[in-house]
mmCIF file of C-alpha atoms and ligand atoms in Angstrom:
data_model
loop_
_atom_site.group_PDB
_atom_site.id
_atom_site.type_symbol
_atom_site.label_atom_id
_atom_site.label_comp_id
_atom_site.label_asym_id
_atom_site.label_seq_id
_atom_site.Cartn_x
_atom_site.Cartn_y
_atom_site.Cartn_z
ATOM 1 C CA MET A 26 -0.304 0.301 0.442
ATOM 2 C CA GLY A 27 1.488 3.512 -0.941
ATOM 3 C CA ARG A 28 1.939 6.100 1.557
ATOM 4 C CA VAL A 29 -1.048 8.388 -0.168
ATOM 5 C CA GLU A 30 -2.778 5.580 -1.599
ATOM 6 C CA GLY A 31 -6.360 6.812 -2.825
ATOM 7 C CA LYS A 32 -5.865 10.501 -2.157
ATOM 8 C CA VAL A 33 -6.622 12.797 -5.253
ATOM 9 C CA ALA A 34 -3.425 15.346 -5.432
ATOM 10 C CA VAL A 35 -3.229 18.443 -7.472
ATOM 11 C CA VAL A 36 0.087 20.122 -8.576
ATOM 12 C CA THR A 37 0.700 23.511 -9.937
ATOM 13 C CA GLY A 38 3.703 23.830 -12.481
ATOM 14 C CA ALA A 39 3.829 20.197 -12.391
ATOM 15 C CA ALA A 40 5.560 20.088 -16.294
ATOM 16 C CA SER A 41 9.252 21.029 -14.704
ATOM 17 C CA GLY A 42 11.515 20.734 -12.464
ATOM 18 C CA LEU A 43 10.236 20.097 -8.506
ATOM 19 C CA GLY A 44 6.135 20.302 -9.709
ATOM 20 C CA LEU A 45 7.289 17.437 -11.947
ATOM 21 C CA ALA A 46 9.476 15.021 -9.371
ATOM 22 C CA SER A 47 7.054 15.776 -6.538
ATOM 23 C CA SER A 48 3.815 14.732 -9.377
ATOM 24 C CA ARG A 49 6.227 11.521 -10.004
ATOM 25 C CA ARG A 50 6.802 11.132 -6.205
ATOM 26 C CA LEU A 51 3.215 11.294 -5.120
ATOM 27 C CA ALA A 52 1.574 8.764 -8.455
ATOM 28 C CA ALA A 53 4.610 6.401 -7.359
ATOM 29 C CA GLU A 54 2.994 5.964 -4.101
ATOM 30 C CA GLY A 55 -0.250 5.561 -5.148
ATOM 31 C CA ALA A 56 -2.007 9.258 -5.595
ATOM 32 C CA SER A 57 -4.544 9.927 -8.357
ATOM 33 C CA VAL A 58 -1.871 12.991 -9.606
ATOM 34 C CA VAL A 59 -3.378 16.089 -11.793
ATOM 35 C CA MET A 60 -0.753 17.654 -13.044
ATOM 36 C CA ALA A 61 -1.264 21.264 -14.031
ATOM 37 C CA ASP A 62 0.870 24.114 -16.064
ATOM 38 C CA ILE A 63 0.907 26.685 -18.170
ATOM 39 C CA ASN A 64 3.067 24.423 -21.083
ATOM 40 C CA ALA A 65 0.874 22.045 -22.487
ATOM 41 C CA GLU A 66 3.119 20.641 -24.521
ATOM 42 C CA GLN A 67 5.586 19.042 -22.187
ATOM 43 C CA GLY A 68 2.823 18.875 -19.247
ATOM 44 C CA SER A 69 0.887 16.635 -21.318
ATOM 45 C CA SER A 70 3.714 14.296 -22.840
ATOM 46 C CA LEU A 71 5.370 14.090 -19.445
ATOM 47 C CA ALA A 72 2.180 12.722 -17.629
ATOM 48 C CA HIS A 73 1.681 10.087 -20.332
ATOM 49 C CA GLY A 74 5.024 8.581 -18.903
ATOM 50 C CA ILE A 75 3.632 8.843 -15.119
ATOM 51 C CA PRO A 76 0.759 6.076 -14.259
ATOM 52 C CA GLY A 77 -1.710 7.491 -12.106
ATOM 53 C CA ALA A 78 -1.052 11.170 -13.315
ATOM 54 C CA GLN A 79 -3.100 13.011 -15.925
ATOM 55 C CA PHE A 80 -2.551 16.617 -17.335
ATOM 56 C CA HIS A 81 -4.351 19.544 -17.268
ATOM 57 C CA GLN A 82 -3.570 23.145 -18.664
ATOM 58 C CA LEU A 83 -3.593 25.946 -16.054
ATOM 59 C CA ASP A 84 -2.979 29.573 -16.240
ATOM 60 C CA VAL A 85 -2.899 29.926 -12.223
ATOM 61 C CA THR A 86 -2.780 33.693 -12.830
ATOM 62 C CA ARG A 87 -6.336 33.715 -13.340
ATOM 63 C CA GLU A 88 -8.708 33.554 -11.393
ATOM 64 C CA GLU A 89 -11.687 31.837 -13.401
ATOM 65 C CA ALA A 90 -9.539 29.405 -14.815
ATOM 66 C CA TRP A 91 -8.727 28.369 -11.314
ATOM 67 C CA GLN A 92 -12.969 27.826 -10.597
ATOM 68 C CA VAL A 93 -13.498 25.802 -13.965
ATOM 69 C CA PHE A 94 -9.945 23.582 -13.139
ATOM 70 C CA LEU A 95 -11.106 22.736 -9.480
ATOM 71 C CA ASP A 96 -14.615 22.391 -10.853
ATOM 72 C CA ALA A 97 -13.652 19.153 -13.472
ATOM 73 C CA VAL A 98 -11.284 18.151 -10.785
ATOM 74 C CA THR A 99 -13.952 17.348 -8.005
ATOM 75 C CA ALA A 100 -16.131 16.367 -11.020
ATOM 76 C CA ALA A 101 -13.983 13.841 -12.493
ATOM 77 C CA TYR A 102 -12.351 12.680 -9.065
ATOM 78 C CA GLY A 103 -15.343 13.361 -6.385
ATOM 79 C CA ARG A 104 -12.383 14.851 -4.403
ATOM 80 C CA ILE A 105 -9.333 16.883 -3.847
ATOM 81 C CA ASP A 106 -6.872 15.566 -0.686
ATOM 82 C CA VAL A 107 -3.466 17.584 -1.544
ATOM 83 C CA LEU A 108 -3.235 21.214 -3.647
ATOM 84 C CA MET A 109 0.932 21.712 -4.001
ATOM 85 C CA ASN A 110 1.120 25.605 -5.508
ATOM 86 C CA CYS A 111 4.469 24.791 -7.169
ATOM 87 C CA ALA A 112 4.462 26.950 -10.263
ATOM 88 C CA GLY A 113 6.394 30.285 -10.078
ATOM 89 C CA ILE A 114 8.833 32.626 -11.910
ATOM 90 C CA VAL A 115 12.104 34.608 -11.289
ATOM 91 C CA ARG A 116 13.254 37.739 -12.563
ATOM 92 C CA LEU A 117 17.190 38.422 -11.794
ATOM 93 C CA ALA A 118 16.910 41.899 -10.758
ATOM 94 C CA SER A 119 17.470 44.109 -7.174
ATOM 95 C CA ILE A 120 15.039 46.840 -5.870
ATOM 96 C CA GLU A 121 16.394 49.176 -8.666
ATOM 97 C CA GLU A 122 16.100 47.216 -11.281
ATOM 98 C CA THR A 123 13.034 45.877 -10.792
ATOM 99 C CA SER A 124 10.681 46.842 -13.515
ATOM 100 C CA GLU A 125 6.712 47.380 -12.588
ATOM 101 C CA ALA A 126 5.927 44.380 -15.244
ATOM 102 C CA ASP A 127 8.537 42.446 -13.599
ATOM 103 C CA TRP A 128 7.247 42.875 -10.276
ATOM 104 C CA ARG A 129 3.709 42.255 -11.303
ATOM 105 C CA ALA A 130 4.506 38.945 -13.448
ATOM 106 C CA VAL A 131 6.338 37.423 -10.708
ATOM 107 C CA HIS A 132 3.811 37.895 -8.282
ATOM 108 C CA ALA A 133 0.769 37.326 -11.342
ATOM 109 C CA VAL A 134 2.395 33.225 -10.990
ATOM 110 C CA GLY A 135 3.786 33.043 -7.508
ATOM 111 C CA THR A 136 1.232 35.437 -4.808
ATOM 112 C CA ASP A 137 -1.903 35.816 -6.791
ATOM 113 C CA GLY A 138 -1.617 31.932 -8.240
ATOM 114 C CA THR A 139 -1.173 30.687 -4.452
ATOM 115 C CA PHE A 140 -3.751 32.779 -3.538
ATOM 116 C CA TYR A 141 -6.280 31.648 -6.329
ATOM 117 C CA GLY A 142 -5.473 27.947 -5.476
ATOM 118 C CA CYS A 143 -5.724 27.895 -1.685
ATOM 119 C CA LYS A 144 -9.158 30.377 -2.160
ATOM 120 C CA HIS A 145 -10.782 27.990 -4.586
ATOM 121 C CA VAL A 146 -9.549 24.799 -2.722
ATOM 122 C CA LEU A 147 -10.731 25.951 0.402
ATOM 123 C CA PRO A 148 -14.187 25.015 0.303
ATOM 124 C CA ILE A 149 -13.554 21.620 -1.425
ATOM 125 C CA MET A 150 -11.355 20.610 1.106
ATOM 126 C CA LYS A 151 -13.561 22.338 4.262
ATOM 127 C CA ALA A 152 -17.136 19.829 2.668
ATOM 128 C CA GLN A 153 -14.278 17.054 3.267
ATOM 129 C CA GLY A 154 -13.151 17.745 6.441
ATOM 130 C CA ALA A 155 -9.937 17.325 5.456
ATOM 131 C CA GLY A 156 -7.207 17.796 3.256
ATOM 132 C CA SER A 157 -2.964 19.228 2.895
ATOM 133 C CA ILE A 158 -2.040 22.320 1.325
ATOM 134 C CA ILE A 159 1.775 22.592 0.178
ATOM 135 C CA ASN A 160 2.748 26.158 -0.655
ATOM 136 C CA MET A 161 6.011 26.666 -2.423
ATOM 137 C CA CYS A 162 8.522 29.186 -0.877
ATOM 138 C CA SER A 163 12.089 29.492 -0.930
ATOM 139 C CA THR A 164 14.894 30.054 1.675
ATOM 140 C CA ALA A 165 14.818 33.872 -0.159
ATOM 141 C CA SER A 166 11.305 34.213 2.076
ATOM 142 C CA ILE A 167 13.683 33.467 5.511
ATOM 143 C CA GLN A 168 16.665 35.566 4.492
ATOM 144 C CA GLY A 169 15.906 38.154 1.818
ATOM 145 C CA ALA A 170 17.492 37.585 -1.701
ATOM 146 C CA PRO A 171 18.602 41.039 -3.055
ATOM 147 C CA GLY A 172 19.587 40.117 -6.481
ATOM 148 C CA VAL A 173 15.556 38.507 -6.605
ATOM 149 C CA PHE A 174 13.886 40.981 -4.926
ATOM 150 C CA ALA A 175 10.570 40.648 -6.876
ATOM 151 C CA TYR A 176 10.418 36.687 -6.228
ATOM 152 C CA ALA A 177 11.715 36.747 -2.460
ATOM 153 C CA ALA A 178 8.951 39.189 -1.650
ATOM 154 C CA SER A 179 6.601 37.054 -3.458
ATOM 155 C CA LYS A 180 7.725 33.925 -1.548
ATOM 156 C CA ALA A 181 7.499 36.080 2.007
ATOM 157 C CA ALA A 182 3.730 36.723 0.885
ATOM 158 C CA ILE A 183 2.770 32.942 0.265
ATOM 159 C CA ARG A 184 4.855 31.687 3.888
ATOM 160 C CA ALA A 185 2.448 34.394 5.427
ATOM 161 C CA MET A 186 -0.682 33.192 3.458
ATOM 162 C CA THR A 187 0.352 29.576 4.402
ATOM 163 C CA LYS A 188 0.471 30.291 8.067
ATOM 164 C CA SER A 189 -2.777 32.518 7.756
ATOM 165 C CA ILE A 190 -4.685 29.381 6.281
ATOM 166 C CA ALA A 191 -2.803 26.833 8.923
ATOM 167 C CA CYS A 192 -5.001 29.215 11.891
ATOM 168 C CA LEU A 193 -8.038 29.811 10.283
ATOM 169 C CA SER A 194 -8.259 26.257 9.715
ATOM 170 C CA THR A 195 -7.448 25.273 13.542
ATOM 171 C CA GLU A 196 -9.218 28.064 15.083
ATOM 172 C CA ASN A 197 -12.611 26.873 12.837
ATOM 173 C CA GLY A 198 -11.716 22.925 12.933
ATOM 174 C CA PHE A 199 -11.658 22.794 9.183
ATOM 175 C CA GLY A 200 -8.907 19.894 8.741
ATOM 176 C CA ILE A 201 -7.019 21.137 6.792
ATOM 177 C CA ARG A 202 -3.395 21.604 6.610
ATOM 178 C CA CYS A 203 -1.357 24.070 5.507
ATOM 179 C CA ASN A 204 2.531 24.495 5.284
ATOM 180 C CA SER A 205 5.206 25.634 3.228
ATOM 181 C CA ILE A 206 8.354 24.378 1.832
ATOM 182 C CA HIS A 207 11.704 26.643 2.177
ATOM 183 C CA PRO A 208 14.317 25.023 -0.454
ATOM 184 C CA TYR A 209 17.250 26.447 -1.385
ATOM 185 C CA ASN A 210 19.155 26.151 -4.655
ATOM 186 C CA MET A 211 17.631 22.911 -6.230
ATOM 187 C CA ALA A 212 18.987 21.479 -9.786
ATOM 188 C CA THR A 213 16.149 22.567 -12.097
ATOM 189 C CA PRO A 214 15.826 24.242 -15.118
ATOM 190 C CA MET A 215 14.985 27.653 -13.090
ATOM 191 C CA LEU A 216 18.082 26.832 -11.396
ATOM 192 C CA ALA A 217 20.077 26.700 -14.998
ATOM 193 C CA ASP A 218 18.506 29.674 -16.206
ATOM 194 C CA VAL A 219 19.609 31.700 -13.575
ATOM 195 C CA GLN A 220 22.932 30.539 -13.088
ATOM 196 C CA HIS A 221 23.102 30.886 -16.927
ATOM 197 C CA GLN A 222 22.009 34.536 -16.581
ATOM 198 C CA VAL A 223 24.424 35.378 -13.466
ATOM 199 C CA ARG A 224 27.202 33.766 -15.535
ATOM 200 C CA GLN A 225 26.858 36.134 -18.317
ATOM 201 C CA GLY A 226 26.574 39.154 -16.123
ATOM 202 C CA ASN A 227 29.083 38.305 -13.799
ATOM 203 C CA PRO A 228 31.563 35.634 -14.594
ATOM 204 C CA ASP A 229 33.772 36.482 -11.443
ATOM 205 C CA ALA A 230 30.785 35.294 -9.724
ATOM 206 C CA ALA A 231 30.740 31.661 -11.517
ATOM 207 C CA ALA A 232 33.381 30.409 -9.306
ATOM 208 C CA GLY A 233 31.669 31.320 -6.450
ATOM 209 C CA MET A 234 28.358 29.882 -7.521
ATOM 210 C CA ASP A 235 30.364 26.285 -8.024
ATOM 211 C CA LYS A 236 31.232 25.617 -4.584
ATOM 212 C CA ILE A 237 27.459 26.650 -3.463
ATOM 213 C CA TRP A 238 25.401 23.717 -2.378
ATOM 214 C CA VAL A 239 22.778 22.332 -4.542
ATOM 215 C CA GLY A 240 20.105 19.713 -3.703
ATOM 216 C CA GLU A 241 18.071 17.353 -5.993
ATOM 217 C CA PRO A 242 13.983 17.929 -7.087
ATOM 218 C CA GLU A 243 13.778 14.657 -5.507
ATOM 219 C CA ASP A 244 14.434 15.627 -1.816
ATOM 220 C CA VAL A 245 11.616 18.422 -2.278
ATOM 221 C CA ALA A 246 9.881 15.177 -4.071
ATOM 222 C CA HIS A 247 10.346 13.465 -0.830
ATOM 223 C CA LEU A 248 9.249 16.646 2.024
ATOM 224 C CA VAL A 249 6.333 16.775 -0.527
ATOM 225 C CA LEU A 250 5.157 13.236 0.084
ATOM 226 C CA PHE A 251 5.522 13.186 4.084
ATOM 227 C CA LEU A 252 3.266 16.530 3.946
ATOM 228 C CA ALA A 253 1.008 15.162 1.692
ATOM 229 C CA SER A 254 0.416 11.995 3.437
ATOM 230 C CA ASP A 255 -1.203 11.165 7.332
ATOM 231 C CA GLU A 256 2.314 10.940 8.603
ATOM 232 C CA SER A 257 2.501 14.610 8.682
ATOM 233 C CA SER A 258 -1.053 14.818 10.535
ATOM 234 C CA ALA A 259 0.150 16.835 13.482
ATOM 235 C CA ILE A 260 2.288 19.411 11.273
ATOM 236 C CA ASN A 261 0.139 22.768 10.437
ATOM 237 C CA GLY A 262 1.556 26.043 9.704
ATOM 238 C CA ALA A 263 5.152 25.074 9.507
ATOM 239 C CA ALA A 264 8.057 26.381 7.279
ATOM 240 C CA MET A 265 9.995 23.374 6.710
ATOM 241 C CA VAL A 266 13.540 24.243 4.609
ATOM 242 C CA ILE A 267 15.418 21.761 2.634
ATOM 243 C CA ASP A 268 18.808 24.303 2.745
ATOM 244 C CA ASN A 269 21.351 21.339 3.995
ATOM 245 C CA THR A 270 22.002 24.532 6.684
ATOM 246 C CA ALA A 271 22.000 27.465 4.221
ATOM 247 C CA THR A 272 20.348 29.727 6.599
ATOM 248 C CA VAL A 273 21.701 28.841 9.480
ATOM 249 C CA THR A 274 25.810 29.458 7.994
ATOM 250 C CA GLN A 275 25.499 31.436 5.370
ATOM 251 C CA ALA A 276 25.805 34.909 5.333
ATOM 252 C CA VAL A 277 23.637 37.026 2.633
ATOM 253 C CA VAL A 278 25.109 40.195 2.703
ATOM 254 C CA MET A 279 28.628 40.121 0.420
ATOM 255 C CA LYS A 280 30.881 42.547 1.312
ATOM 256 C CA ASP A 281 34.197 43.647 -0.993
ATOM 257 C CA VAL A 282 37.330 42.476 0.473
HETATM 258 N N1 LIG B 18 15.127 25.118 -7.887
HETATM 259 C C1 LIG B 18 15.214 26.095 -7.330
HETATM 260 O O1 LIG B 18 16.450 25.937 -7.140
HETATM 261 C C2 LIG B 18 14.135 26.472 -6.763
HETATM 262 C C3 LIG B 18 14.751 27.142 -5.028
HETATM 263 C C4 LIG B 18 13.395 27.220 -4.250
HETATM 264 C C5 LIG B 18 12.015 27.391 -4.301
HETATM 265 N N2 LIG B 18 12.089 27.080 -6.031
HETATM 266 C C6 LIG B 18 10.427 27.355 -6.611
HETATM 267 O O2 LIG B 18 10.092 26.114 -6.536
HETATM 268 C C7 LIG B 18 9.062 26.051 -7.934
HETATM 269 C C8 LIG B 18 9.248 25.371 -9.016
HETATM 270 O O3 LIG B 18 10.471 25.604 -9.475
HETATM 271 P P1 LIG B 18 11.262 25.021 -9.916
HETATM 272 O O4 LIG B 18 12.694 25.422 -10.115
HETATM 273 O O5 LIG B 18 10.577 23.356 -10.470
HETATM 274 O O6 LIG B 18 11.439 26.003 -11.689
HETATM 275 P P2 LIG B 18 10.647 25.370 -13.457
HETATM 276 O O7 LIG B 18 10.651 26.786 -14.042
HETATM 277 O O8 LIG B 18 10.995 24.135 -13.858
HETATM 278 O O9 LIG B 18 9.257 25.053 -12.982
HETATM 279 C C9 LIG B 18 8.016 25.994 -12.928
HETATM 280 C C10 LIG B 18 7.025 25.489 -13.770
HETATM 281 O O10 LIG B 18 5.928 26.392 -13.451
HETATM 282 C C11 LIG B 18 5.258 27.079 -14.621
HETATM 283 N N3 LIG B 18 4.700 27.935 -14.772
HETATM 284 C C12 LIG B 18 5.022 29.348 -14.911
HETATM 285 N N4 LIG B 18 4.383 30.082 -14.730
HETATM 286 C C13 LIG B 18 2.806 29.526 -15.015
HETATM 287 C C14 LIG B 18 1.538 29.876 -14.865
HETATM 288 N N5 LIG B 18 1.208 31.476 -15.064
HETATM 289 N N6 LIG B 18 0.798 29.224 -14.463
HETATM 290 C C15 LIG B 18 0.968 27.736 -14.349
HETATM 291 N N7 LIG B 18 2.291 27.184 -14.558
HETATM 292 C C16 LIG B 18 3.049 28.100 -14.547
HETATM 293 C C17 LIG B 18 6.407 26.261 -15.845
HETATM 294 O O11 LIG B 18 5.508 26.226 -17.348
HETATM 295 C C18 LIG B 18 7.152 25.134 -15.235
HETATM 296 O O12 LIG B 18 6.605 23.979 -15.560
HETATM 297 C C19 LIG B 18 8.897 27.790 -8.105
HETATM 298 O O13 LIG B 18 7.146 28.252 -7.280
HETATM 299 C C20 LIG B 18 10.244 27.949 -7.731
HETATM 300 O O14 LIG B 18 10.016 29.581 -6.751
HETATM 301 C C21 LIG B 18 12.626 26.571 -6.863
#
């Protein structure tokens, strides 16, 4: 018997990286996984190779699209036990370099997308009296991250939303758990793209970058599986880091020497 046998899990940002690895892990442990992403071509082709998974195209920035999507999932499966809000984008820019368009784009996917997902899955999970919401944050929401200013702000908003939902649920006996995951650098297309941009813009930074710890998408998928399963039934409102001590030991402020 799988660790999430019989559960219905929705994962956004499932066509790549951490959402994809988590979808695979959940499906391997017995969940029916609904993989959602804006990238339909990649998402549907990957979902075909995952037994127990199905793909739906979703642009998480559109509230009405969320409603249509969740209605379709409940019509098909009858319930939603797990929602992992994983879709995200990043812009490499300090506060002074961040344009209004970049600020809004990062928040549209991260902050708004997570808000809409949580808001519209709540009535479904409330009616069931159970559910696990897993929101993808970052160590950037704990330490700050001057080079990805809008991204860090968005992740901090998601962190606060997570705790508010968890407290609301506990106060009202909804039976819903809501936790956030805070990875440091994980080997995904998003990180590869960021590293490429850093190397191009600042070749001197490349040597230092190569020394930084990088985890694997499966490291995140293991934690997602735990939070999705009943093994984590006492964990609610937690901000769980996957960073191999980065938030404990690493200074964020680099000084010229
Ligand atoms: N990789 C890391 O080092 C790292 C570290 C901390 C947190 N994270 C977070 O983990 C999550 C996944 O990141 P990743 O590294 O797997 O990135 P990724 O770029 O590999 O995957 C992100 C996915 O989100 C999808 N997406 C983008 N905009 C969307 C939209 N409007 N609607 C639906 N889907 C959309 C993309 O199509 C893509 O499939 C993000 O929220 C990211 O901020 C990543």
